[in-house]
GROMACS .gro file of N, CA and C in nm:
model
  438
    1UNK      N    1  -0.964   1.274  -0.285
    1UNK     CA    2  -0.867   1.287  -0.399
    1UNK      C    3  -0.785   1.217  -0.419
    2UNK      N    4  -0.713   1.179  -0.495
    2UNK     CA    5  -0.604   1.065  -0.458
    2UNK      C    6  -0.554   1.093  -0.586
    3UNK      N    7  -0.408   1.125  -0.551
    3UNK     CA    8  -0.300   1.184  -0.697
    3UNK      C    9  -0.150   1.100  -0.633
    4UNK      N   10  -0.092   1.067  -0.745
    4UNK     CA   11   0.052   1.083  -0.725
    4UNK      C   12   0.148   1.145  -0.664
    5UNK      N   13   0.227   1.093  -0.513
    5UNK     CA   14   0.316   1.120  -0.450
    5UNK      C   15   0.404   1.241  -0.535
    6UNK      N   16   0.430   1.301  -0.457
    6UNK     CA   17   0.492   1.460  -0.492
    6UNK      C   18   0.594   1.439  -0.425
    7UNK      N   19   0.758   1.541  -0.466
    7UNK     CA   20   0.881   1.573  -0.370
    7UNK      C   21   0.839   1.610  -0.271
    8UNK      N   22   0.732   1.744  -0.291
    8UNK     CA   23   0.651   1.847  -0.124
    8UNK      C   24   0.630   1.732  -0.064
    9UNK      N   25   0.570   1.630  -0.061
    9UNK     CA   26   0.541   1.551   0.061
    9UNK      C   27   0.619   1.468   0.130
   10UNK      N   28   0.707   1.480   0.078
   10UNK     CA   29   0.827   1.347   0.180
   10UNK      C   30   0.831   1.357   0.319
   11UNK      N   31   0.811   1.489   0.399
   11UNK     CA   32   0.782   1.495   0.523
   11UNK      C   33   0.662   1.425   0.559
   12UNK      N   34   0.542   1.444   0.516
   12UNK     CA   35   0.453   1.366   0.551
   12UNK      C   36   0.391   1.282   0.503
   13UNK      N   37   0.486   1.204   0.416
   13UNK     CA   38   0.507   1.093   0.382
   13UNK      C   39   0.575   0.983   0.489
   14UNK      N   40   0.681   1.091   0.527
   14UNK     CA   41   0.738   1.024   0.616
   14UNK      C   42   0.693   0.960   0.777
   15UNK      N   43   0.617   1.035   0.793
   15UNK     CA   44   0.536   1.043   0.931
   15UNK      C   45   0.410   0.959   0.930
   16UNK      N   46   0.408   0.962   0.875
   16UNK     CA   47   0.266   0.858   0.743
   16UNK      C   48   0.271   0.705   0.833
   17UNK      N   49   0.410   0.692   0.741
   17UNK     CA   50   0.486   0.533   0.676
   17UNK      C   51   0.560   0.541   0.867
   18UNK      N   52   0.599   0.615   0.935
   18UNK     CA   53   0.684   0.586   1.016
   18UNK      C   54   0.537   0.562   1.157
   19UNK      N   55   0.432   0.609   1.150
   19UNK     CA   56   0.324   0.556   1.238
   19UNK      C   57   0.259   0.430   1.164
   20UNK      N   58   0.243   0.403   1.062
   20UNK     CA   59   0.214   0.276   0.951
   20UNK      C   60   0.250   0.179   1.023
   21UNK      N   61   0.432   0.189   1.032
   21UNK     CA   62   0.532   0.108   1.120
   21UNK      C   63   0.550   0.091   1.222
   22UNK      N   64   0.470   0.185   1.328
   22UNK     CA   65   0.446   0.173   1.481
   22UNK      C   66   0.332   0.145   1.457
   23UNK      N   67   0.254   0.050   1.425
   23UNK     CA   68   0.099   0.018   1.443
   23UNK      C   69   0.098  -0.157   1.441
   24UNK      N   70  -0.036  -0.153   1.518
   24UNK     CA   71   0.017  -0.285   1.481
   24UNK      C   72  -0.056  -0.380   1.389
   25UNK      N   73  -0.074  -0.269   1.260
   25UNK     CA   74  -0.087  -0.334   1.128
   25UNK      C   75   0.024  -0.409   1.054
   26UNK      N   76   0.143  -0.413   1.187
   26UNK     CA   77   0.265  -0.478   1.088
   26UNK      C   78   0.355  -0.558   1.246
   27UNK      N   79   0.421  -0.673   1.159
   27UNK     CA   80   0.515  -0.684   1.241
   27UNK      C   81   0.624  -0.639   1.351
   28UNK      N   82   0.618  -0.572   1.276
   28UNK     CA   83   0.802  -0.527   1.318
   28UNK      C   84   0.789  -0.387   1.250
   29UNK      N   85   0.824  -0.263   1.334
   29UNK     CA   86   0.880  -0.161   1.247
   29UNK      C   87   0.987  -0.187   1.153
   30UNK      N   88   1.036  -0.081   1.063
   30UNK     CA   89   1.153  -0.137   0.972
   30UNK      C   90   1.216   0.032   1.021
   31UNK      N   91   1.346   0.016   0.954
   31UNK     CA   92   1.468   0.130   0.957
   31UNK      C   93   1.427   0.292   0.866
   32UNK      N   94   1.425   0.395   0.909
   32UNK     CA   95   1.385   0.499   0.913
   32UNK      C   96   1.437   0.529   0.747
   33UNK      N   97   1.574   0.452   0.718
   33UNK     CA   98   1.636   0.415   0.581
   33UNK      C   99   1.593   0.377   0.504
   34UNK      N  100   1.470   0.264   0.520
   34UNK     CA  101   1.393   0.185   0.423
   34UNK      C  102   1.304   0.303   0.395
   35UNK      N  103   1.278   0.373   0.468
   35UNK     CA  104   1.117   0.463   0.428
   35UNK      C  105   1.141   0.556   0.319
   36UNK      N  106   1.310   0.601   0.337
   36UNK     CA  107   1.346   0.704   0.290
   36UNK      C  108   1.396   0.675   0.145
   37UNK      N  109   1.462   0.532   0.167
   37UNK     CA  110   1.447   0.455   0.014
   37UNK      C  111   1.327   0.436  -0.074
   38UNK      N  112   1.272   0.406   0.007
   38UNK     CA  113   1.122   0.348  -0.078
   38UNK      C  114   1.040   0.500  -0.119
   39UNK      N  115   1.065   0.620  -0.070
   39UNK     CA  116   1.035   0.777  -0.117
   39UNK      C  117   1.139   0.811  -0.227
   40UNK      N  118   1.265   0.782  -0.235
   40UNK     CA  119   1.343   0.809  -0.334
   40UNK      C  120   1.278   0.706  -0.463
   41UNK      N  121   1.244   0.599  -0.448
   41UNK     CA  122   1.250   0.523  -0.569
   41UNK      C  123   1.132   0.544  -0.631
   42UNK      N  124   1.019   0.616  -0.546
   42UNK     CA  125   0.885   0.659  -0.584
   42UNK      C  126   0.939   0.799  -0.662
   43UNK      N  127   1.001   0.827  -0.664
   43UNK     CA  128   1.059   0.988  -0.713
   43UNK      C  129   1.140   0.932  -0.813
   44UNK      N  130   1.238   0.842  -0.798
   44UNK     CA  131   1.255   0.792  -0.925
   44UNK      C  132   1.183   0.788  -1.066
   45UNK      N  133   1.135   0.654  -1.003
   45UNK     CA  134   1.047   0.597  -1.112
   45UNK      C  135   0.962   0.481  -1.096
   46UNK      N  136   0.838   0.523  -1.201
   46UNK     CA  137   0.775   0.415  -1.109
   46UNK      C  138   0.747   0.279  -1.154
   47UNK      N  139   0.867   0.237  -1.166
   47UNK     CA  140   0.871   0.095  -1.233
   47UNK      C  141   0.899   0.008  -1.187
   48UNK      N  142   0.929   0.016  -1.042
   48UNK     CA  143   0.851  -0.064  -0.894
   48UNK      C  144   0.806  -0.027  -0.845
   49UNK      N  145   0.777   0.098  -0.796
   49UNK     CA  146   0.667   0.095  -0.715
   49UNK      C  147   0.607   0.256  -0.698
   50UNK      N  148   0.469   0.293  -0.684
   50UNK     CA  149   0.421   0.391  -0.691
   50UNK      C  150   0.322   0.413  -0.536
   51UNK      N  151   0.341   0.570  -0.522
   51UNK     CA  152   0.285   0.627  -0.399
   51UNK      C  153   0.206   0.678  -0.421
   52UNK      N  154   0.097   0.672  -0.384
   52UNK     CA  155  -0.012   0.780  -0.379
   52UNK      C  156  -0.070   0.866  -0.241
   53UNK      N  157  -0.091   0.994  -0.234
   53UNK     CA  158  -0.119   1.060  -0.083
   53UNK      C  159  -0.272   1.033  -0.107
   54UNK      N  160  -0.347   1.012  -0.010
   54UNK     CA  161  -0.522   1.000  -0.010
   54UNK      C  162  -0.531   1.171   0.068
   55UNK      N  163  -0.627   1.205   0.004
   55UNK     CA  164  -0.697   1.370   0.081
   55UNK      C  165  -0.806   1.393   0.118
   56UNK      N  166  -0.832   1.432   0.191
   56UNK     CA  167  -0.991   1.456   0.261
   56UNK      C  168  -0.992   1.617   0.267
   57UNK      N  169  -1.098   1.671   0.231
   57UNK     CA  170  -1.118   1.794   0.278
   57UNK      C  171  -1.004   1.907   0.261
   58UNK      N  172  -0.939   1.871   0.185
   58UNK     CA  173  -0.785   1.963   0.178
   58UNK      C  174  -0.668   1.887   0.260
   59UNK      N  175  -0.722   1.804   0.345
   59UNK     CA  176  -0.579   1.766   0.435
   59UNK      C  177  -0.554   1.562   0.407
   60UNK      N  178  -0.427   1.599   0.429
   60UNK     CA  179  -0.352   1.489   0.392
   60UNK      C  180  -0.430   1.375   0.465
   61UNK      N  181  -0.468   1.267   0.392
   61UNK     CA  182  -0.581   1.184   0.514
   61UNK      C  183  -0.478   1.018   0.499
   62UNK      N  184  -0.434   0.985   0.395
   62UNK     CA  185  -0.330   0.880   0.407
   62UNK      C  186  -0.225   0.857   0.289
   63UNK      N  187  -0.159   0.748   0.276
   63UNK     CA  188  -0.134   0.681   0.166
   63UNK      C  189  -0.139   0.544   0.106
   64UNK      N  190  -0.104   0.527  -0.005
   64UNK     CA  191  -0.097   0.429  -0.042
   64UNK      C  192   0.035   0.358  -0.102
   65UNK      N  193   0.080   0.200  -0.109
   65UNK     CA  194   0.172   0.219  -0.174
   65UNK      C  195   0.165   0.092  -0.239
   66UNK      N  196   0.188   0.122  -0.344
   66UNK     CA  197   0.212  -0.057  -0.475
   66UNK      C  198   0.329  -0.053  -0.508
   67UNK      N  199   0.310  -0.203  -0.540
   67UNK     CA  200   0.472  -0.242  -0.559
   67UNK      C  201   0.415  -0.333  -0.676
   68UNK      N  202   0.547  -0.345  -0.819
   68UNK     CA  203   0.479  -0.431  -0.961
   68UNK      C  204   0.560  -0.542  -0.892
   69UNK      N  205   0.533  -0.623  -1.002
   69UNK     CA  206   0.595  -0.755  -1.003
   69UNK      C  207   0.522  -0.834  -1.134
   70UNK      N  208   0.622  -0.906  -1.205
   70UNK     CA  209   0.559  -1.041  -1.264
   70UNK      C  210   0.543  -1.187  -1.189
   71UNK      N  211   0.421  -1.224  -1.223
   71UNK     CA  212   0.366  -1.350  -1.183
   71UNK      C  213   0.414  -1.495  -1.310
   72UNK      N  214   0.397  -1.567  -1.282
   72UNK     CA  215   0.398  -1.649  -1.393
   72UNK      C  216   0.257  -1.780  -1.372
   73UNK      N  217   0.279  -1.762  -1.215
   73UNK     CA  218   0.104  -1.822  -1.206
   73UNK      C  219  -0.002  -1.769  -1.244
   74UNK      N  220  -0.023  -1.644  -1.242
   74UNK     CA  221  -0.124  -1.579  -1.290
   74UNK      C  222  -0.139  -1.504  -1.422
   75UNK      N  223   0.022  -1.570  -1.509
   75UNK     CA  224   0.020  -1.502  -1.626
   75UNK      C  225   0.022  -1.360  -1.686
   76UNK      N  226   0.084  -1.232  -1.592
   76UNK     CA  227   0.104  -1.123  -1.611
   76UNK      C  228   0.158  -1.070  -1.468
   77UNK      N  229   0.137  -0.913  -1.498
   77UNK     CA  230   0.163  -0.868  -1.398
   77UNK      C  231   0.066  -0.855  -1.286
   78UNK      N  232   0.134  -0.841  -1.160
   78UNK     CA  233   0.067  -0.830  -1.079
   78UNK      C  234   0.105  -0.695  -0.952
   79UNK      N  235   0.029  -0.644  -0.910
   79UNK     CA  236   0.049  -0.524  -0.819
   79UNK      C  237  -0.037  -0.519  -0.685
   80UNK      N  238   0.102  -0.510  -0.584
   80UNK     CA  239   0.111  -0.544  -0.446
   80UNK      C  240   0.056  -0.456  -0.390
   81UNK      N  241  -0.067  -0.407  -0.295
   81UNK     CA  242  -0.104  -0.300  -0.240
   81UNK      C  243   0.000  -0.345  -0.095
   82UNK      N  244   0.082  -0.290  -0.121
   82UNK     CA  245   0.223  -0.307   0.004
   82UNK      C  246   0.161  -0.238   0.115
   83UNK      N  247   0.142  -0.125   0.113
   83UNK     CA  248   0.066  -0.018   0.227
   83UNK      C  249  -0.054   0.034   0.173
   84UNK      N  250  -0.165   0.009   0.293
   84UNK     CA  251  -0.268   0.144   0.253
   84UNK      C  252  -0.264   0.194   0.435
   85UNK      N  253  -0.250   0.336   0.451
   85UNK     CA  254  -0.272   0.389   0.586
   85UNK      C  255  -0.342   0.523   0.530
   86UNK      N  256  -0.442   0.477   0.628
   86UNK     CA  257  -0.547   0.568   0.699
   86UNK      C  258  -0.490   0.655   0.804
   87UNK      N  259  -0.494   0.765   0.825
   87UNK     CA  260  -0.472   0.863   0.984
   87UNK      C  261  -0.608   0.782   1.038
   88UNK      N  262  -0.572   0.808   1.170
   88UNK     CA  263  -0.687   0.732   1.256
   88UNK      C  264  -0.804   0.850   1.247
   89UNK      N  265  -0.794   0.915   1.221
   89UNK     CA  266  -0.881   1.073   1.220
   89UNK      C  267  -1.014   1.093   1.110
   90UNK      N  268  -0.943   1.024   1.018
   90UNK     CA  269  -0.971   0.958   0.877
   90UNK      C  270  -1.022   0.825   0.867
   91UNK      N  271  -0.994   0.743   0.948
   91UNK     CA  272  -1.090   0.628   0.914
   91UNK      C  273  -1.230   0.615   0.959
   92UNK      N  274  -1.304   0.506   0.850
   92UNK     CA  275  -1.448   0.530   0.877
   92UNK      C  276  -1.514   0.593   0.822
   93UNK      N  277  -1.463   0.671   0.670
   93UNK     CA  278  -1.492   0.737   0.633
   93UNK      C  279  -1.517   0.712   0.455
   94UNK      N  280  -1.524   0.604   0.435
   94UNK     CA  281  -1.488   0.533   0.289
   94UNK      C  282  -1.372   0.566   0.228
   95UNK      N  283  -1.271   0.578   0.260
   95UNK     CA  284  -1.142   0.643   0.228
   95UNK      C  285  -1.092   0.513   0.152
   96UNK      N  286  -1.067   0.407   0.212
   96UNK     CA  287  -1.054   0.239   0.162
   96UNK      C  288  -1.078   0.207   0.035
   97UNK      N  289  -1.233   0.206   0.081
   97UNK     CA  290  -1.324   0.187  -0.034
   97UNK      C  291  -1.302   0.291  -0.169
   98UNK      N  292  -1.266   0.427  -0.128
   98UNK     CA  293  -1.254   0.515  -0.262
   98UNK      C  294  -1.099   0.425  -0.310
   99UNK      N  295  -1.013   0.454  -0.248
   99UNK     CA  296  -0.902   0.409  -0.268
   99UNK      C  297  -0.926   0.318  -0.379
  100UNK      N  298  -0.958   0.214  -0.305
  100UNK     CA  299  -0.983   0.023  -0.426
  100UNK      C  300  -1.048   0.094  -0.531
  101UNK      N  301  -1.118   0.170  -0.532
  101UNK     CA  302  -1.229   0.208  -0.612
  101UNK      C  303  -1.150   0.312  -0.765
  102UNK      N  304  -1.044   0.337  -0.685
  102UNK     CA  305  -0.984   0.423  -0.801
  102UNK      C  306  -0.847   0.344  -0.868
  103UNK      N  307  -0.834   0.235  -0.792
  103UNK     CA  308  -0.689   0.124  -0.850
  103UNK      C  309  -0.787   0.093  -0.919
  104UNK      N  310  -0.895   0.005  -0.893
  104UNK     CA  311  -0.952  -0.080  -1.022
  104UNK      C  312  -0.962   0.004  -1.157
  105UNK      N  313  -1.033   0.115  -1.118
  105UNK     CA  314  -1.064   0.250  -1.246
  105UNK      C  315  -0.958   0.279  -1.313
  106UNK      N  316  -0.818   0.301  -1.253
  106UNK     CA  317  -0.742   0.375  -1.335
  106UNK      C  318  -0.604   0.331  -1.297
  107UNK      N  319  -0.601   0.199  -1.263
  107UNK     CA  320  -0.484   0.128  -1.225
  107UNK      C  321  -0.460   0.033  -1.287
  108UNK      N  322  -0.555  -0.033  -1.313
  108UNK     CA  323  -0.552  -0.200  -1.335
  108UNK      C  324  -0.522  -0.267  -1.527
  109UNK      N  325  -0.537  -0.132  -1.543
  109UNK     CA  326  -0.488  -0.183  -1.720
  109UNK      C  327  -0.353  -0.265  -1.696
  110UNK      N  328  -0.354  -0.419  -1.746
  110UNK     CA  329  -0.303  -0.484  -1.769
  110UNK      C  330  -0.255  -0.531  -1.656
  111UNK      N  331  -0.311  -0.572  -1.564
  111UNK     CA  332  -0.254  -0.632  -1.440
  111UNK      C  333  -0.310  -0.758  -1.461
  112UNK      N  334  -0.302  -0.829  -1.374
  112UNK     CA  335  -0.373  -0.991  -1.345
  112UNK      C  336  -0.381  -0.999  -1.276
  113UNK      N  337  -0.343  -0.965  -1.155
  113UNK     CA  338  -0.371  -0.936  -0.992
  113UNK      C  339  -0.385  -0.855  -0.925
  114UNK      N  340  -0.418  -0.843  -0.813
  114UNK     CA  341  -0.343  -0.711  -0.698
  114UNK      C  342  -0.385  -0.823  -0.574
  115UNK      N  343  -0.261  -0.822  -0.508
  115UNK     CA  344  -0.226  -0.876  -0.382
  115UNK      C  345  -0.208  -0.792  -0.257
  116UNK      N  346  -0.209  -0.863  -0.195
  116UNK     CA  347  -0.179  -0.772  -0.020
  116UNK      C  348  -0.215  -0.836   0.101
  117UNK      N  349  -0.174  -0.799   0.194
  117UNK     CA  350  -0.157  -0.884   0.309
  117UNK      C  351  -0.172  -0.793   0.393
  118UNK      N  352  -0.251  -0.927   0.520
  118UNK     CA  353  -0.292  -0.792   0.680
  118UNK      C  354  -0.248  -0.898   0.755
  119UNK      N  355  -0.210  -0.870   0.889
  119UNK     CA  356  -0.219  -0.919   1.006
  119UNK      C  357  -0.299  -0.988   1.073
  120UNK      N  358  -0.339  -1.107   1.135
  120UNK     CA  359  -0.419  -1.175   1.123
  120UNK      C  360  -0.574  -1.113   1.172
  121UNK      N  361  -0.479  -1.046   1.290
  121UNK     CA  362  -0.570  -0.953   1.409
  121UNK      C  363  -0.615  -0.825   1.321
  122UNK      N  364  -0.610  -0.751   1.225
  122UNK     CA  365  -0.650  -0.689   1.166
  122UNK      C  366  -0.821  -0.701   1.079
  123UNK      N  367  -0.889  -0.729   1.164
  123UNK     CA  368  -1.058  -0.750   1.127
  123UNK      C  369  -1.083  -0.641   1.038
  124UNK      N  370  -1.045  -0.528   1.057
  124UNK     CA  371  -1.129  -0.473   0.973
  124UNK      C  372  -1.070  -0.433   0.869
  125UNK      N  373  -0.934  -0.446   0.866
  125UNK     CA  374  -0.836  -0.457   0.688
  125UNK      C  375  -0.936  -0.584   0.669
  126UNK      N  376  -0.944  -0.705   0.713
  126UNK     CA  377  -1.001  -0.819   0.647
  126UNK      C  378  -1.148  -0.840   0.570
  127UNK      N  379  -1.231  -0.797   0.688
  127UNK     CA  380  -1.359  -0.725   0.653
  127UNK      C  381  -1.360  -0.648   0.497
  128UNK      N  382  -1.260  -0.558   0.497
  128UNK     CA  383  -1.302  -0.437   0.378
  128UNK      C  384  -1.215  -0.538   0.252
  129UNK      N  385  -1.135  -0.579   0.289
  129UNK     CA  386  -1.063  -0.663   0.179
  129UNK      C  387  -1.183  -0.792   0.106
  130UNK      N  388  -1.255  -0.822   0.192
  130UNK     CA  389  -1.332  -0.940   0.132
  130UNK      C  390  -1.424  -0.895   0.091
  131UNK      N  391  -1.513  -0.770   0.170
  131UNK     CA  392  -1.635  -0.655   0.066
  131UNK      C  393  -1.587  -0.650  -0.054
  132UNK      N  394  -1.462  -0.637  -0.108
  132UNK     CA  395  -1.414  -0.580  -0.198
  132UNK      C  396  -1.350  -0.713  -0.292
  133UNK      N  397  -1.385  -0.841  -0.273
  133UNK     CA  398  -1.360  -0.958  -0.352
  133UNK      C  399  -1.245  -1.004  -0.304
  134UNK      N  400  -1.135  -0.938  -0.250
  134UNK     CA  401  -1.057  -1.023  -0.192
  134UNK      C  402  -1.072  -1.177  -0.112
  135UNK      N  403  -0.971  -1.265  -0.176
  135UNK     CA  404  -0.967  -1.388  -0.069
  135UNK      C  405  -0.822  -1.411  -0.062
  136UNK      N  406  -0.839  -1.481   0.069
  136UNK     CA  407  -0.696  -1.548   0.124
  136UNK      C  408  -0.638  -1.674   0.001
  137UNK      N  409  -0.524  -1.640   0.007
  137UNK     CA  410  -0.413  -1.749  -0.050
  137UNK      C  411  -0.361  -1.789   0.078
  138UNK      N  412  -0.385  -1.960   0.074
  138UNK     CA  413  -0.344  -2.048   0.156
  138UNK      C  414  -0.206  -2.086   0.137
  139UNK      N  415  -0.114  -1.979   0.124
  139UNK     CA  416  -0.012  -2.042   0.123
  139UNK      C  417   0.105  -1.998   0.243
  140UNK      N  418   0.181  -2.021   0.254
  140UNK     CA  419   0.300  -1.991   0.426
  140UNK      C  420   0.389  -1.913   0.301
  141UNK      N  421   0.432  -1.790   0.362
  141UNK     CA  422   0.487  -1.693   0.309
  141UNK      C  423   0.682  -1.691   0.393
  142UNK      N  424   0.778  -1.723   0.305
  142UNK     CA  425   0.901  -1.694   0.413
  142UNK      C  426   0.960  -1.609   0.362
  143UNK      N  427   1.069  -1.520   0.446
  143UNK     CA  428   1.117  -1.438   0.380
  143UNK      C  429   1.292  -1.479   0.402
  144UNK      N  430   1.426  -1.435   0.353
  144UNK     CA  431   1.518  -1.434   0.401
  144UNK      C  432   1.591  -1.284   0.430
  145UNK      N  433   1.657  -1.258   0.480
  145UNK     CA  434   1.687  -1.108   0.525
  145UNK      C  435   1.586  -0.990   0.542
  146UNK      N  436   1.603  -0.892   0.596
  146UNK     CA  437   1.522  -0.830   0.660
  146UNK      C  438   1.378  -0.815   0.576
   0.00000   0.00000   0.00000
């Protein structure tokens, strides 16, 4: 089951997000304050960010964090799959594919592009994304600030 995050999910979400940002899936951890800010924004509105809890067998198995932006390049709204985290004990059971099916069937209206990123070493994620029709963009990304 995939459902929108609720206030009662706060501690579980913060634990999973902390685990995610202390894993090999990311370049570096982020401050706990950032995780709190994201949760608070998801509770405030779905204008910029949406968070979904992924459940399996009545247990919290993971979460997905989506961010919204507009792109002139693709001519409309873009949904960034900022994070997709499945707890280790639930990996390999098709929950990632289940989330992407949910994304396509329930959250794609008006969206011109789905976008995501991964570390080059995350071969499992890369295989999944390619199997779902994602393709690499040949951009070099730059950031300034955090």
